[in-house]
Coordinates of C-alpha atoms and ligand atoms in Angstrom, one line a residue:
X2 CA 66.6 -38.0 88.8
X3 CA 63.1 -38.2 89.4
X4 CA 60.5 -41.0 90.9
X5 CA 56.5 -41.7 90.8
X6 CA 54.8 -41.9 94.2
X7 CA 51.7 -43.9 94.3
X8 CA 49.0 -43.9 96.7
X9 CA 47.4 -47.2 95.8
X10 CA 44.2 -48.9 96.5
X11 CA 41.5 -46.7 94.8
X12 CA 39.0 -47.0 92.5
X13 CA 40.2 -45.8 88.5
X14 CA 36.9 -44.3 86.7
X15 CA 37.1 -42.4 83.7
X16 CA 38.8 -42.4 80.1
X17 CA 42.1 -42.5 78.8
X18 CA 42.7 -41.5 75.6
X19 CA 46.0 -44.4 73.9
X20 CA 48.6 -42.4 72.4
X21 CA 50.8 -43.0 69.0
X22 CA 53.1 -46.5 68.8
X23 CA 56.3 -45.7 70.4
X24 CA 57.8 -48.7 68.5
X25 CA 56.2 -47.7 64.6
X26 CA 57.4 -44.2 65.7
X27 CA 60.8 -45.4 66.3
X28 CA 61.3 -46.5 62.5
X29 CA 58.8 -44.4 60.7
X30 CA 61.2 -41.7 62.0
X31 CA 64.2 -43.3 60.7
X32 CA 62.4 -44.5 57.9
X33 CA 61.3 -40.9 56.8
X34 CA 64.5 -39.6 55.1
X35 CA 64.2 -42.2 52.1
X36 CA 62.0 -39.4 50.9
X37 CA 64.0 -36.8 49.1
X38 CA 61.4 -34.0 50.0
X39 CA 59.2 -33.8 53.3
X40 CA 57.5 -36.8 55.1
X41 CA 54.5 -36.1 57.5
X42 CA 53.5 -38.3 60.5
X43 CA 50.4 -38.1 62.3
X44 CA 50.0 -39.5 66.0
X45 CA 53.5 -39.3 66.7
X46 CA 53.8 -39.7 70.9
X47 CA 55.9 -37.0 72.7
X48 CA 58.4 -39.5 74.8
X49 CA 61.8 -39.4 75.4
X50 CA 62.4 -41.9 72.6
X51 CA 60.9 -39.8 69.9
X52 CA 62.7 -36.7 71.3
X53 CA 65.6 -38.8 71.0
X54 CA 65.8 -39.7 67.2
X55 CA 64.1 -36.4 65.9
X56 CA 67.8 -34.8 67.8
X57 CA 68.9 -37.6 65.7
X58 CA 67.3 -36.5 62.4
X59 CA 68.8 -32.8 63.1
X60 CA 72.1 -33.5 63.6
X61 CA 71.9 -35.6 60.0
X62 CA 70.4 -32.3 58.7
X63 CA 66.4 -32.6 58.6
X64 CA 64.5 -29.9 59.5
X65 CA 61.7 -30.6 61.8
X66 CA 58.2 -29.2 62.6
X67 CA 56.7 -31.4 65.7
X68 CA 53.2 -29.3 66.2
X69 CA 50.7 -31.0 69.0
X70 CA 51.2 -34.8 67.4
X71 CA 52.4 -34.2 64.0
X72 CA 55.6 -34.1 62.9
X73 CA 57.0 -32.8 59.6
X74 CA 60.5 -34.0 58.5
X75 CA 62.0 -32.6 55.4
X76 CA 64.9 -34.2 54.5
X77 CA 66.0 -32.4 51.1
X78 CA 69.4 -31.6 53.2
X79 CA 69.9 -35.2 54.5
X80 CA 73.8 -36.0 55.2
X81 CA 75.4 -38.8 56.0
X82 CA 77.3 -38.1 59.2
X83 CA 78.1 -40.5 61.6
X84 CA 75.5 -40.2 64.5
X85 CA 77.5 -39.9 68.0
X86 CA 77.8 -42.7 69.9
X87 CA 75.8 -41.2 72.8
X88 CA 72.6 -40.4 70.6
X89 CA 73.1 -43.9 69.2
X90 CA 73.1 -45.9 72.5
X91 CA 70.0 -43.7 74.4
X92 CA 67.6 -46.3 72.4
X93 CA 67.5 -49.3 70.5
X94 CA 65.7 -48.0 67.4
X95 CA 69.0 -46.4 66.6
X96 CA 69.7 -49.6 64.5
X97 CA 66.8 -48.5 61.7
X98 CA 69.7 -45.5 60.8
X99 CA 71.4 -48.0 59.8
X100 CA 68.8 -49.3 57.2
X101 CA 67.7 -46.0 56.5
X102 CA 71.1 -44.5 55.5
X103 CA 72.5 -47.4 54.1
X104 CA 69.3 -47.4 51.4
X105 CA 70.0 -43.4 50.8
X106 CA 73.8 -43.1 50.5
X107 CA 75.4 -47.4 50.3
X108 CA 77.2 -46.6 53.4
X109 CA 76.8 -46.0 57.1
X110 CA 79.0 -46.4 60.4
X111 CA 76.9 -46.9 63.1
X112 CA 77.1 -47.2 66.8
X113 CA 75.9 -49.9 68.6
X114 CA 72.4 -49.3 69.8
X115 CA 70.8 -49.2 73.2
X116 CA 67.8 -49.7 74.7
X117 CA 66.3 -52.2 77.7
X118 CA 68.6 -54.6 79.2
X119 CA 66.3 -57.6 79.0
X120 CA 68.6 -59.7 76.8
X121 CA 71.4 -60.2 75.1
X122 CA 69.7 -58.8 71.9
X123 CA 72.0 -59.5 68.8
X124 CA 71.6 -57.8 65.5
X125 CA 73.0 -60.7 63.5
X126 CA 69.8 -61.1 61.4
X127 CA 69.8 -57.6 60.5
X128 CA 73.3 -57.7 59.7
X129 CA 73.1 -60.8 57.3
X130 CA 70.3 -59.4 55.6
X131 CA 72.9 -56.3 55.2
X132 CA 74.8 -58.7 53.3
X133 CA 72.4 -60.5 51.3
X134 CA 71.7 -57.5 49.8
X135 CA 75.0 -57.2 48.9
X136 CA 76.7 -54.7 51.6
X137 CA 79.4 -55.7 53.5
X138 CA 79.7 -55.4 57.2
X139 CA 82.5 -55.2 59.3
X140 CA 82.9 -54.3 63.2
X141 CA 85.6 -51.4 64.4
X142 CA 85.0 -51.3 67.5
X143 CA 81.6 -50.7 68.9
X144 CA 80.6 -49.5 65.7
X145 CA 79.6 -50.9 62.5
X146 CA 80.7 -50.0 59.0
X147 CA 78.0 -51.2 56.4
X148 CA 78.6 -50.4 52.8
X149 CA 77.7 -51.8 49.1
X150 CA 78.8 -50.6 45.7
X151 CA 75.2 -51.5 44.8
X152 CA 72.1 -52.9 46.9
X153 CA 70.9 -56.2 44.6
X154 CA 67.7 -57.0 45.7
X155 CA 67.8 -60.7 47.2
X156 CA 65.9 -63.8 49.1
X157 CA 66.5 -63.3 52.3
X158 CA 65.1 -66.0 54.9
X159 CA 65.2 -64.7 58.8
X160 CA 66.3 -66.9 61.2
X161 CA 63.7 -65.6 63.4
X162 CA 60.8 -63.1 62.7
X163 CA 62.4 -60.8 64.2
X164 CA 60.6 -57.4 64.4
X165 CA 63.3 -55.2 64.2
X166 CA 65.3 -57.6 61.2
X167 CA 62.5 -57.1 59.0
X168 CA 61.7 -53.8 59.5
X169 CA 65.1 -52.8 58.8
X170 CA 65.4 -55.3 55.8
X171 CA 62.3 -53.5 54.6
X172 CA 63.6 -50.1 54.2
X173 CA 67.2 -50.8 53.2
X174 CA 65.6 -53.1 50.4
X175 CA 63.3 -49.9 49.3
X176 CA 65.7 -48.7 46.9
X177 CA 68.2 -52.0 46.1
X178 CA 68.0 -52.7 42.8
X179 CA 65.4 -55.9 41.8
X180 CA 63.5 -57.4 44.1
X181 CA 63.9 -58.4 47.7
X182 CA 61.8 -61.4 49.3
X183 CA 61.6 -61.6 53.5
X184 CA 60.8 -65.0 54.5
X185 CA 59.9 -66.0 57.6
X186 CA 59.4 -61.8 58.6
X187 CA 57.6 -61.3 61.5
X188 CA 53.5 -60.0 61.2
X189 CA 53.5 -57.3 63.9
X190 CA 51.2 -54.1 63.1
X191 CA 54.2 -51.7 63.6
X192 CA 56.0 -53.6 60.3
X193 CA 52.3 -52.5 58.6
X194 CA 52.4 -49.4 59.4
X195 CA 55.8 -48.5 58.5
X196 CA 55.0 -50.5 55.0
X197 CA 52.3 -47.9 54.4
X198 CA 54.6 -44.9 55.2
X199 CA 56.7 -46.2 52.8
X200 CA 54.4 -47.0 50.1
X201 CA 53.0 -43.7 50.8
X202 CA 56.6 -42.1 49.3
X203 CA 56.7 -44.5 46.4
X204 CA 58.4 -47.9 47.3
X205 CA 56.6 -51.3 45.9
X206 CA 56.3 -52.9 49.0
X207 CA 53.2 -55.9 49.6
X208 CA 52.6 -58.7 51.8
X209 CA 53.8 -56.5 55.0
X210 CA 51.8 -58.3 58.2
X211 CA 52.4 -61.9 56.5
X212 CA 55.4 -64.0 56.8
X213 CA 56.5 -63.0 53.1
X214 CA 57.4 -59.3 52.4
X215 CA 57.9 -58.6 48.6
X216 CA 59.7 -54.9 47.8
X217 CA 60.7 -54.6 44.4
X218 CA 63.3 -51.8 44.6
X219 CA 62.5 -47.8 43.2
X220 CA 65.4 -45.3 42.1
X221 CA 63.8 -42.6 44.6
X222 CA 61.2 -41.6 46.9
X223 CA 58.8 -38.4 47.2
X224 CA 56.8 -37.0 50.0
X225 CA 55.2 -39.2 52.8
X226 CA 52.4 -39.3 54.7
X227 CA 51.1 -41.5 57.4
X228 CA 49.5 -42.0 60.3
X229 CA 50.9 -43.6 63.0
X230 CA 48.5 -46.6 64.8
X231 CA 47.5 -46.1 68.1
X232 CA 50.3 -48.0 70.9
X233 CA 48.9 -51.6 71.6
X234 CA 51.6 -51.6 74.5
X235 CA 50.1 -49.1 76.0
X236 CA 46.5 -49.9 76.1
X237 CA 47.5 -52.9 77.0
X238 CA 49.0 -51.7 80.2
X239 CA 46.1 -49.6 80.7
X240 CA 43.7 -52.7 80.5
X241 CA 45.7 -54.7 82.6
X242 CA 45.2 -51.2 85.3
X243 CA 41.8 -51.3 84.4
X244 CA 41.6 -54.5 85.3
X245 CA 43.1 -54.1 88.9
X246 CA 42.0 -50.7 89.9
X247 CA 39.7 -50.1 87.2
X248 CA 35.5 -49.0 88.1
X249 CA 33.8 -48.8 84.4
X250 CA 37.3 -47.3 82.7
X251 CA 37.2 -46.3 79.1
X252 CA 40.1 -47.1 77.1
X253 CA 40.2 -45.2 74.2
X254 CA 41.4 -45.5 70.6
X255 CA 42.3 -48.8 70.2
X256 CA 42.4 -51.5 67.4
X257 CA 40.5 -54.2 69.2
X258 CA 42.5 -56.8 67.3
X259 CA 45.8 -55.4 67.7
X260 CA 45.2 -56.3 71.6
X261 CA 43.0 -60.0 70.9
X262 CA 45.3 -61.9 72.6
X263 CA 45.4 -59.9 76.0
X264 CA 41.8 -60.0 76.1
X265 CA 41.1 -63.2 75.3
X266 CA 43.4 -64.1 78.5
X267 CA 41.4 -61.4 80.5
X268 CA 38.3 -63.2 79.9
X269 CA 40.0 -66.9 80.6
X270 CA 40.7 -65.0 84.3
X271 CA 37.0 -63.9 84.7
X272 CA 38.1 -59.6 84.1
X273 CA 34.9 -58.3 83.1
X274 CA 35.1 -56.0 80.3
X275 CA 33.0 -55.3 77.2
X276 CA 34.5 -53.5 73.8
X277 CA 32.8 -50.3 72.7
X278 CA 33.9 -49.9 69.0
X279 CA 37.5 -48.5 69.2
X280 CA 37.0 -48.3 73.1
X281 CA 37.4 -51.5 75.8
X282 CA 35.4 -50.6 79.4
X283 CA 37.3 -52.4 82.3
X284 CA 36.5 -52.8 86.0
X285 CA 38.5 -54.8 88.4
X286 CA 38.3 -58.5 88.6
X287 CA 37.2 -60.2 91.3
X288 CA 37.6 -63.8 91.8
X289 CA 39.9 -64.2 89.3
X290 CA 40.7 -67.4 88.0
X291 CA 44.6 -68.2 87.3
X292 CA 45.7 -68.8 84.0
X293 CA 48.7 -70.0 81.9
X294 CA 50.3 -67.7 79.5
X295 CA 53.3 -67.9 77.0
X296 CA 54.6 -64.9 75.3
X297 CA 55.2 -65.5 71.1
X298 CA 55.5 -63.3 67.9
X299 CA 52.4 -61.4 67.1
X300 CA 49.3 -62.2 67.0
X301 CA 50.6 -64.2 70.2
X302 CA 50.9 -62.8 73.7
X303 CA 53.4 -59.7 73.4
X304 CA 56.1 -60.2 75.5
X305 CA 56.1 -56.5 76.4
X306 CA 53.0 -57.1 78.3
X307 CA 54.7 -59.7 80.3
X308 CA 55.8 -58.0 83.3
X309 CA 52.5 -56.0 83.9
X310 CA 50.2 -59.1 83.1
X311 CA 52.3 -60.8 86.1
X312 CA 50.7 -58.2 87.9
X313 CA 47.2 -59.4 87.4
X314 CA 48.5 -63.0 87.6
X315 CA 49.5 -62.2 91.5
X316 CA 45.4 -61.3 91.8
X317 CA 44.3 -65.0 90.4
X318 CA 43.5 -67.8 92.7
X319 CA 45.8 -70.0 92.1
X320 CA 48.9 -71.2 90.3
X321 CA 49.3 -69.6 86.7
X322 CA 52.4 -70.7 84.7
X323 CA 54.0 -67.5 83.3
X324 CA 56.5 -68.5 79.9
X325 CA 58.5 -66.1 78.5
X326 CA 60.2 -67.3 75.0
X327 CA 61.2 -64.2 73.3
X328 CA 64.1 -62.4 75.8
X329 CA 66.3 -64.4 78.4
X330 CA 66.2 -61.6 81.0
X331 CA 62.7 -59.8 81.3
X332 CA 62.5 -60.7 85.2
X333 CA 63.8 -57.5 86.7
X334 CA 60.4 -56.7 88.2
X335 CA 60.0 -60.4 90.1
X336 CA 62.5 -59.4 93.1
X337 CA 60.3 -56.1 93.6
X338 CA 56.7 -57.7 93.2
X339 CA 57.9 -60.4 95.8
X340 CA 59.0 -57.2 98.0
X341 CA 55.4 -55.7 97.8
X342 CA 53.9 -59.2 98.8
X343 CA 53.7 -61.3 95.9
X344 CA 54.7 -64.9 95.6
X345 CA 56.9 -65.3 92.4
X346 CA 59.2 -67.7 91.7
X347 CA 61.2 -68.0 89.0
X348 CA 62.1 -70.8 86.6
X349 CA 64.5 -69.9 83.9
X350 CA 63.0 -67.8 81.8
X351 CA 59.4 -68.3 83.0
X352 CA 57.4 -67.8 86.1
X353 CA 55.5 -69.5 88.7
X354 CA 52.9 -66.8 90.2
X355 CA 50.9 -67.5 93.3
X356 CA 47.5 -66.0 94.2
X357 CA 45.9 -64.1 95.5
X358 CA 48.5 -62.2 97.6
X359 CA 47.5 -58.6 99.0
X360 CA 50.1 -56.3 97.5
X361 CA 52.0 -53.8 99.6
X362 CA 53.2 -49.9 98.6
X363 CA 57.0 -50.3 99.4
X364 CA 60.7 -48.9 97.6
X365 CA 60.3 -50.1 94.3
X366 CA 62.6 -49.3 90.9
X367 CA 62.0 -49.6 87.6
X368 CA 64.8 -51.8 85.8
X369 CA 63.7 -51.5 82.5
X370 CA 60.2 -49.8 80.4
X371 CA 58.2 -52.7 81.1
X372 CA 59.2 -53.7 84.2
X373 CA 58.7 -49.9 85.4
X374 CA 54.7 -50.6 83.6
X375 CA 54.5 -53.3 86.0
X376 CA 55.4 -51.4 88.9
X377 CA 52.9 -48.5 88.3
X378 CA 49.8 -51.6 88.1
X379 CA 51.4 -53.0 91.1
X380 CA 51.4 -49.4 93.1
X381 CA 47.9 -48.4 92.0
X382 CA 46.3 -52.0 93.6
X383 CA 49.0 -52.1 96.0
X384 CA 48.1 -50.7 100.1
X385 CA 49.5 -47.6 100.8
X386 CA 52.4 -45.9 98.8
X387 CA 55.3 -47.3 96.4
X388 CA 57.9 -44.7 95.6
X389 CA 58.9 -46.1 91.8
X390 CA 62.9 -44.7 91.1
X391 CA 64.7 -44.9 88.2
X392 CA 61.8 -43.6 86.2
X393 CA 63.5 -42.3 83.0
X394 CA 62.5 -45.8 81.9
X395 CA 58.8 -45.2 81.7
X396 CA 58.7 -42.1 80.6
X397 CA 60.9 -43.6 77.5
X398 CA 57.0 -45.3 76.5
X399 CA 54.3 -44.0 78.2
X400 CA 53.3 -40.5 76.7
X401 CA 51.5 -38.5 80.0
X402 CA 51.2 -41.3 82.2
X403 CA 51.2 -39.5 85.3
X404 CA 48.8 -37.0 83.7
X405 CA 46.7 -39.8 82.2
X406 CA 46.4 -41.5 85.4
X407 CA 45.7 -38.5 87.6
X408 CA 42.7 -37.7 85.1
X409 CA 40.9 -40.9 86.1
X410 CA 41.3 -40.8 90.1
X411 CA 44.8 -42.0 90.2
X412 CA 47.0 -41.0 93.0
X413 CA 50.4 -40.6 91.0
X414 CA 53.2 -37.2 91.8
X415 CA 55.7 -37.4 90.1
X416 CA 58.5 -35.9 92.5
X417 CA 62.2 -34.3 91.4
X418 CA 64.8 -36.6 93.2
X419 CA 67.4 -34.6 96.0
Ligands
LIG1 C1 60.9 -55.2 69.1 C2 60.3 -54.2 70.1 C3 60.2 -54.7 71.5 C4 59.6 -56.0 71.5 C5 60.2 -57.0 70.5 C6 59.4 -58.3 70.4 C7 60.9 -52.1 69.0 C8 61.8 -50.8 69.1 N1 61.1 -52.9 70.0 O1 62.3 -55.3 69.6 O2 59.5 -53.7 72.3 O3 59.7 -56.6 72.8 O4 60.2 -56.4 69.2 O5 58.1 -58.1 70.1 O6 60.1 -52.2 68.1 N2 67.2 -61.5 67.7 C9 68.4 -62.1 67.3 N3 69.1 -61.5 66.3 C10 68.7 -60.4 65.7 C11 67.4 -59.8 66.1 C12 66.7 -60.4 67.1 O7 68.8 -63.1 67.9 O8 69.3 -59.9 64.7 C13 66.5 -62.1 68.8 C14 66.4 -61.2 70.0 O9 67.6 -61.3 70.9 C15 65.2 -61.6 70.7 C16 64.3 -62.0 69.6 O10 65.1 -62.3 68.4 O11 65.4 -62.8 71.5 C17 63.2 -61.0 69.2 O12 63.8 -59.8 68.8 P1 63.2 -58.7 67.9 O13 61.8 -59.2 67.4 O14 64.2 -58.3 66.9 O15 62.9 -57.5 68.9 P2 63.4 -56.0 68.7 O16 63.1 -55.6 67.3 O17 64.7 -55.8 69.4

């Protein structure tokens, strides 16, 4: 077991350089053995997610070659074994397997998946759109079989835009026979991205990053090639340090738009930053103003910058109005902010936030990967030093972070836990 200690209260100057997506990484990987020959992928980050499904990828008989950031799968060997139930449940992305095989072979038991306890997170609208396709799905035990005689390309109409629905959708459509519409599909970047990839092999797919995704089905795919875009979770997090311990940081490699709706919060509180082509230059506020924020599908807030934009929300004068409307249980970090100094309270799903309260280092843990973001922006603004446990949680998104800190002043160890 191992934990961060933070030495907060200084100054960040410097640049950090924003790593690959961990969540287009999570299905491009999955999404890479509809080719029947090799697939590369550019910008891929080295987490414990990524390390996780290219295990995955192995056991189902890919060879891989992961060289600095770019990974090269070749499939050619692919088999369709059932992937163990631990491999399935170390991450959520699991689930795009079941897409991904049930496109190649029209049949795949799968384990449920893992991944952050902030929700009850069903799969139902993946699973319907399973069957609309024509497969049929039935539970035996905490597995799912999923199989079809023949994908029929179909209208499929999601509940909600759900990212992982109609990514999934997406590539189990690739190769159904006819086409397949996806109404109602969410717009994030990640669902563009892994469009591309697959357009990049063959498929017909257009309309990715709208709510209506037309894929008229292929008999095959060939090699792949794409690069991955650059995390917008990440820089976001980044930003949000920048903008609580930050003296002229450089964030670098960003798509500006990808992170609008962060900023344009930023500059409601007062954060003074300016945007440098793909680079945004951050110091810390001061005299922040407080501000009301509500989390939606993109382009609106992401709720994965939730929890570390409460952080900034506890250095605001005032009372800001914090609604979450995408997961039921993303509060983990209140109890720990509250513990440091902050004034938090929580109502249902959202939060009423307080400020300006000094924040204090203290015993902190991270309850899930955002929650652990939020306690590194709380540590590095915080007086004195926060020991962070349960860290596996972080390092599941954040490639470097400790290193990528450190490089720009930060006071971050990361320490082996006896
Ligand atoms: C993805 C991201 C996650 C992000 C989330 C929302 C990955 C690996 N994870 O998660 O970081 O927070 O999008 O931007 O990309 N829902 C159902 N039934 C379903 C599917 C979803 O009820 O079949 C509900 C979920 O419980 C949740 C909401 O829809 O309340 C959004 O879920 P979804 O967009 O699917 O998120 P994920 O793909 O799990």
């Amino acid at each position: 077991m191992k934990k961060f200690i933070v030495e907060g209260g200084n100054l960040l100057t410097g640049n950090i350089k924003i790593s690959g997506a961990k969540n287009s990484a999570v299905a491009l990987l999955p999404a890479a053995i509809l080719s029947d020959d090799f697939s590369t992928i550019y910008n891929v980050p080295s987490i414990s997610d990524t390390h996780n499904l290219i295990h995955i990828l192995e056991l189902l008989g890919c060879e891989i070659k992961f060289m600095d950031d770019t990974l090269v799968i070749n499939s050619k060997n692919l088999e369709n074994k059932v992937i163990e139930e631990q491999e399935a449940c170390k991450l959520r992305a699991s689930y795009y397997f079941m897409g991904s095989i049930l496109a190649k072979f029209k049949k795949v038991e799968m384990f449920f998946p893992g991944g952050c306890n902030i929700g009850s997170r069903p799969i139902d609208i993946h699973l319907k759109g399973f069957e609309k396709l024509g497969a049929k799905v039935t539970t035996q035990g905490n597995k799912y079989l999923i199989e079809a005689e023949e994908l029929i390309g179909a209208n499929i109409y999601l509940d909600f835009a759900s990212v992982g629905a109609t990514i999934n959708l997406m590539i189990a459509s690739t190769k159904a026979k006819g086409i397949t519409i996806i109404e109602n599909a969410a717009k994030e970047p990640e669902i563009v991205n892994v469009a591309t990839f697959l357009n990049n092999m063959g498929a017909k797919i257009t309309g990715a990053g709208t709510s209506t995704i037309k894929i008229e089905g292929v008999t095959s795919l060939s090699n792949g090639i794409v690069e991955n875009i650059p995390d917008r979770i990440e820089a976001g997090t980044y930003i949000i340090i920048g903008a609580l311990a930050g003296k002229d940081l450089v964030i670098e490699g960003v798509i500006k738009e990808h992170l609008d709706a962060l900023l344009s919060k930023l500059k409601e509180m007062g954060v003074n930053f300016t945007i440098l082509g793909n680079s945004v230059k951050i110091s810390k506020g001061e005299n922040l103003k407080a501000v009301n924020i509500k989390t939606l599908v993109y382009p609106g807030f992401p709720t994965d910058l939730g929890q570390p934009v409460s952080v900034l929300l506890t250095q605001c004068n005032g009372t800001s109005l914090f609604e979450e409307t995408i997961f039921e249980n993303r509060q983990g970090h209140v109890p720990y902010l509250n513990k440091m100094g902050a004034n938090i309270s929580p109502s249902g799903q959202n939060l009423i936030v307080k400020g300006k309260t000094q924040l204090n280092g203290t015993d902190v843990s991270s309850t899930d990967l955002r929650a652990g973001a939020s306690m590194i922006c709380a540590a590095l603004v915080a007086n004195g030093k926060t020991t962070i446990e349960e860290i596996e949680h972080i390092l599941r998104g954040y490639e470097n972070i400790v290193e990528k800190l450190q490089q720009v002043g930060a006071k971050i160890i990361i320490e082996e836990k006896v």
